[in-house]
Amino acid sequence: MAELAPVEGDPYPEIAWGDHFFYHAPDGQVPRNEQPYATIVTKNYPGDTVCELDAPGRWRLNIRVDRRRFTTLLGAEPRIAPDPADWTATDVLLPHPVHRAQGWVAITEPGPRTMSLAVDLLREAHDAAGRRARRRTGAQS
């Protein structure tokens, strides 16, 4: 696993400073041209403001899951998952407000209700990223 955590002075966009991006990386190096399997964001991004992450101390864990797991967790396929009643709810599993169609889920401020699930989903996402990487390189599982 490799974590990318951009800070001021890094060659990454300022909007990413203070956030964390997690990759399957057996060699410890962040892969090029690959999306992370999980992120932690600490602020609103353009077009992604409904969780109100600009409030002090707020942050959101985002995790990529497959379509079947998304549907099991949230009761609808990623492309048709309805909006939750309250995007600002904490310690609740929600579809990602922007990337749900790609199978992303989100938990703002994971806590006692969601921590165990979050850990399980992170393990699953890491394992799935490893399988995708092996398919790309033709390596055996």
PDB file of C-alpha atoms in Angstrom:
ATOM      1  CA  MET A   1       0.000   0.000   0.000  1.00  0.00           C
ATOM      2  CA  ALA A   2       1.173   3.491  -0.768  1.00  0.00           C
ATOM      3  CA  GLU A   3      -0.326   6.674   0.608  1.00  0.00           C
ATOM      4  CA  LEU A   4      -0.033   9.926  -1.274  1.00  0.00           C
ATOM      5  CA  ALA A   5      -0.541  12.906   1.065  1.00  0.00           C
ATOM      6  CA  PRO A   6       0.205  16.093  -0.874  1.00  0.00           C
ATOM      7  CA  VAL A   7       1.356  19.188   1.003  1.00  0.00           C
ATOM      8  CA  GLU A   8       2.381  22.674  -0.029  1.00  0.00           C
ATOM      9  CA  GLY A   9       5.430  22.534  -2.254  1.00  0.00           C
ATOM     10  CA  ASP A  10       4.593  19.121  -3.711  1.00  0.00           C
ATOM     11  CA  PRO A  11       3.970  18.860  -7.465  1.00  0.00           C
ATOM     12  CA  TYR A  12       0.243  18.251  -6.899  1.00  0.00           C
ATOM     13  CA  PRO A  13      -2.660  20.684  -7.206  1.00  0.00           C
ATOM     14  CA  GLU A  14      -3.246  22.877  -4.163  1.00  0.00           C
ATOM     15  CA  ILE A  15      -6.781  21.503  -3.813  1.00  0.00           C
ATOM     16  CA  ALA A  16      -5.284  18.102  -2.903  1.00  0.00           C
ATOM     17  CA  TRP A  17      -3.050  19.441  -0.120  1.00  0.00           C
ATOM     18  CA  GLY A  18      -4.022  17.858   3.194  1.00  0.00           C
ATOM     19  CA  ASP A  19      -5.926  14.974   1.638  1.00  0.00           C
ATOM     20  CA  HIS A  20      -4.826  11.333   1.430  1.00  0.00           C
ATOM     21  CA  PHE A  21      -4.933   8.928  -1.523  1.00  0.00           C
ATOM     22  CA  PHE A  22      -4.386   5.179  -1.074  1.00  0.00           C
ATOM     23  CA  TYR A  23      -3.041   2.834  -3.745  1.00  0.00           C
ATOM     24  CA  HIS A  24      -2.205  -0.837  -4.077  1.00  0.00           C
ATOM     25  CA  ALA A  25       1.576  -0.674  -4.354  1.00  0.00           C
ATOM     26  CA  PRO A  26       3.600  -3.797  -3.544  1.00  0.00           C
ATOM     27  CA  ASP A  27       6.802  -1.840  -4.198  1.00  0.00           C
ATOM     28  CA  GLY A  28       5.717   1.074  -1.990  1.00  0.00           C
ATOM     29  CA  GLN A  29       5.644   3.504  -4.923  1.00  0.00           C
ATOM     30  CA  VAL A  30       2.481   5.337  -5.939  1.00  0.00           C
ATOM     31  CA  PRO A  31       1.520   3.862  -9.327  1.00  0.00           C
ATOM     32  CA  ARG A  32       1.360   6.170 -12.317  1.00  0.00           C
ATOM     33  CA  ASN A  33      -1.868   6.497 -14.283  1.00  0.00           C
ATOM     34  CA  GLU A  34      -3.934   4.656 -11.699  1.00  0.00           C
ATOM     35  CA  GLN A  35      -6.802   5.809  -9.529  1.00  0.00           C
ATOM     36  CA  PRO A  36      -6.641   5.298  -5.758  1.00  0.00           C
ATOM     37  CA  TYR A  37      -8.871   2.693  -4.146  1.00  0.00           C
ATOM     38  CA  ALA A  38      -9.626   4.979  -1.204  1.00  0.00           C
ATOM     39  CA  THR A  39      -9.256   8.623  -0.281  1.00  0.00           C
ATOM     40  CA  ILE A  40      -9.641  10.832   2.754  1.00  0.00           C
ATOM     41  CA  VAL A  41     -10.735  14.352   1.890  1.00  0.00           C
ATOM     42  CA  THR A  42     -10.720  17.223   4.340  1.00  0.00           C
ATOM     43  CA  LYS A  43     -12.446  19.936   2.380  1.00  0.00           C
ATOM     44  CA  ASN A  44     -15.033  20.609  -0.286  1.00  0.00           C
ATOM     45  CA  TYR A  45     -13.942  20.148  -3.877  1.00  0.00           C
ATOM     46  CA  PRO A  46     -15.515  21.993  -6.809  1.00  0.00           C
ATOM     47  CA  GLY A  47     -18.775  20.206  -7.562  1.00  0.00           C
ATOM     48  CA  ASP A  48     -18.534  18.206  -4.314  1.00  0.00           C
ATOM     49  CA  THR A  49     -19.898  20.402  -1.536  1.00  0.00           C
ATOM     50  CA  VAL A  50     -23.012  18.635  -0.208  1.00  0.00           C
ATOM     51  CA  CYS A  51     -21.172  16.962   2.698  1.00  0.00           C
ATOM     52  CA  GLU A  52     -20.019  20.379   3.951  1.00  0.00           C
ATOM     53  CA  LEU A  53     -16.420  19.296   4.455  1.00  0.00           C
ATOM     54  CA  ASP A  54     -15.208  22.886   4.805  1.00  0.00           C
ATOM     55  CA  ALA A  55     -16.523  22.935   8.385  1.00  0.00           C
ATOM     56  CA  PRO A  56     -13.687  22.662  10.938  1.00  0.00           C
ATOM     57  CA  GLY A  57     -12.688  19.087  11.752  1.00  0.00           C
ATOM     58  CA  ARG A  58     -14.861  17.444   9.103  1.00  0.00           C
ATOM     59  CA  TRP A  59     -13.430  14.806   6.793  1.00  0.00           C
ATOM     60  CA  ARG A  60     -14.739  12.006   4.602  1.00  0.00           C
ATOM     61  CA  LEU A  61     -13.473   8.521   3.823  1.00  0.00           C
ATOM     62  CA  ASN A  62     -14.203   7.466   0.223  1.00  0.00           C
ATOM     63  CA  ILE A  63     -13.828   3.845  -0.863  1.00  0.00           C
ATOM     64  CA  ARG A  64     -14.186   2.170  -4.247  1.00  0.00           C
ATOM     65  CA  VAL A  65     -16.348  -0.971  -4.131  1.00  0.00           C
ATOM     66  CA  ASP A  66     -17.619  -3.219  -6.889  1.00  0.00           C
ATOM     67  CA  ARG A  67     -21.170  -2.937  -8.206  1.00  0.00           C
ATOM     68  CA  ARG A  68     -22.429  -6.003  -6.369  1.00  0.00           C
ATOM     69  CA  ARG A  69     -21.045  -4.798  -3.018  1.00  0.00           C
ATOM     70  CA  PHE A  70     -22.397  -1.285  -3.599  1.00  0.00           C
ATOM     71  CA  THR A  71     -25.857  -2.694  -4.324  1.00  0.00           C
ATOM     72  CA  THR A  72     -25.744  -4.942  -1.254  1.00  0.00           C
ATOM     73  CA  LEU A  73     -24.673  -2.055   0.969  1.00  0.00           C
ATOM     74  CA  LEU A  74     -26.968   0.664  -0.354  1.00  0.00           C
ATOM     75  CA  GLY A  75     -29.889  -1.200  -1.916  1.00  0.00           C
ATOM     76  CA  ALA A  76     -29.454   0.122  -5.454  1.00  0.00           C
ATOM     77  CA  GLU A  77     -26.927  -0.101  -8.260  1.00  0.00           C
ATOM     78  CA  PRO A  78     -24.339   2.668  -8.350  1.00  0.00           C
ATOM     79  CA  ARG A  79     -25.763   4.471 -11.383  1.00  0.00           C
ATOM     80  CA  ILE A  80     -29.266   4.665  -9.908  1.00  0.00           C
ATOM     81  CA  ALA A  81     -28.631   4.994  -6.180  1.00  0.00           C
ATOM     82  CA  PRO A  82     -30.892   7.712  -4.782  1.00  0.00           C
ATOM     83  CA  ASP A  83     -29.578  10.701  -2.909  1.00  0.00           C
ATOM     84  CA  PRO A  84     -29.585  10.210   0.860  1.00  0.00           C
ATOM     85  CA  ALA A  85     -31.873  12.342   3.008  1.00  0.00           C
ATOM     86  CA  ASP A  86     -28.884  14.047   4.639  1.00  0.00           C
ATOM     87  CA  TRP A  87     -25.522  14.302   2.891  1.00  0.00           C
ATOM     88  CA  THR A  88     -24.046  15.902   6.031  1.00  0.00           C
ATOM     89  CA  ALA A  89     -24.744  12.891   8.277  1.00  0.00           C
ATOM     90  CA  THR A  90     -21.708  11.497  10.079  1.00  0.00           C
ATOM     91  CA  ASP A  91     -20.830   7.874  10.808  1.00  0.00           C
ATOM     92  CA  VAL A  92     -23.245   6.716   8.073  1.00  0.00           C
ATOM     93  CA  LEU A  93     -22.410   4.872   4.844  1.00  0.00           C
ATOM     94  CA  LEU A  94     -23.601   6.854   1.818  1.00  0.00           C
ATOM     95  CA  PRO A  95     -23.078   6.725  -1.925  1.00  0.00           C
ATOM     96  CA  HIS A  96     -20.267   9.077  -2.925  1.00  0.00           C
ATOM     97  CA  PRO A  97     -21.917  12.377  -3.884  1.00  0.00           C
ATOM     98  CA  VAL A  98     -20.001  12.641  -7.186  1.00  0.00           C
ATOM     99  CA  HIS A  99     -18.430   9.249  -7.978  1.00  0.00           C
ATOM    100  CA  ARG A 100     -21.160   6.796  -6.984  1.00  0.00           C
ATOM    101  CA  ALA A 101     -21.743   5.768 -10.607  1.00  0.00           C
ATOM    102  CA  GLN A 102     -18.176   4.434 -10.575  1.00  0.00           C
ATOM    103  CA  GLY A 103     -18.904   2.422  -7.415  1.00  0.00           C
ATOM    104  CA  TRP A 104     -17.611   4.739  -4.698  1.00  0.00           C
ATOM    105  CA  VAL A 105     -19.106   4.924  -1.222  1.00  0.00           C
ATOM    106  CA  ALA A 106     -18.425   7.532   1.443  1.00  0.00           C
ATOM    107  CA  ILE A 107     -18.481   7.903   5.211  1.00  0.00           C
ATOM    108  CA  THR A 108     -18.120  11.352   6.727  1.00  0.00           C
ATOM    109  CA  GLU A 109     -16.293  11.037  10.034  1.00  0.00           C
ATOM    110  CA  PRO A 110     -16.441   7.239  10.513  1.00  0.00           C
ATOM    111  CA  GLY A 111     -17.231   6.296  14.093  1.00  0.00           C
ATOM    112  CA  PRO A 112     -18.598   3.420  16.176  1.00  0.00           C
ATOM    113  CA  ARG A 113     -21.423   2.566  13.753  1.00  0.00           C
ATOM    114  CA  THR A 114     -19.264   2.352  10.634  1.00  0.00           C
ATOM    115  CA  MET A 115     -15.656   1.748  11.677  1.00  0.00           C
ATOM    116  CA  SER A 116     -15.747  -2.047  11.375  1.00  0.00           C
ATOM    117  CA  LEU A 117     -17.472  -1.825   7.995  1.00  0.00           C
ATOM    118  CA  ALA A 118     -14.997   0.832   6.844  1.00  0.00           C
ATOM    119  CA  VAL A 119     -12.047  -1.395   7.729  1.00  0.00           C
ATOM    120  CA  ASP A 120     -13.630  -4.346   5.896  1.00  0.00           C
ATOM    121  CA  LEU A 121     -14.343  -2.213   2.825  1.00  0.00           C
ATOM    122  CA  LEU A 122     -10.792  -0.858   2.814  1.00  0.00           C
ATOM    123  CA  ARG A 123      -9.405  -4.402   2.872  1.00  0.00           C
ATOM    124  CA  GLU A 124     -11.728  -5.439   0.052  1.00  0.00           C
ATOM    125  CA  ALA A 125     -10.813  -2.353  -1.988  1.00  0.00           C
ATOM    126  CA  HIS A 126      -7.091  -2.955  -1.503  1.00  0.00           C
ATOM    127  CA  ASP A 127      -7.457  -6.599  -2.544  1.00  0.00           C
ATOM    128  CA  ALA A 128      -9.530  -5.636  -5.602  1.00  0.00           C
ATOM    129  CA  ALA A 129      -6.923  -3.034  -6.598  1.00  0.00           C
ATOM    130  CA  GLY A 130      -4.283  -5.762  -6.375  1.00  0.00           C
ATOM    131  CA  ARG A 131      -6.313  -8.032  -8.651  1.00  0.00           C
ATOM    132  CA  ARG A 132      -6.744  -5.209 -11.188  1.00  0.00           C
ATOM    133  CA  ALA A 133      -3.002  -4.493 -11.101  1.00  0.00           C
ATOM    134  CA  ARG A 134      -2.160  -8.163 -11.679  1.00  0.00           C
ATOM    135  CA  ARG A 135      -4.565  -8.323 -14.637  1.00  0.00           C
ATOM    136  CA  ARG A 136      -2.950  -5.228 -16.161  1.00  0.00           C
ATOM    137  CA  THR A 137       0.533  -6.681 -15.831  1.00  0.00           C
ATOM    138  CA  GLY A 138      -0.438 -10.262 -16.638  1.00  0.00           C
ATOM    139  CA  ALA A 139       0.913 -11.486 -13.282  1.00  0.00           C
ATOM    140  CA  GLN A 140      -0.508 -14.572 -11.604  1.00  0.00           C
ATOM    141  CA  SER A 141      -2.805 -14.150  -8.582  1.00  0.00           C
TER     142      SER A 141
END
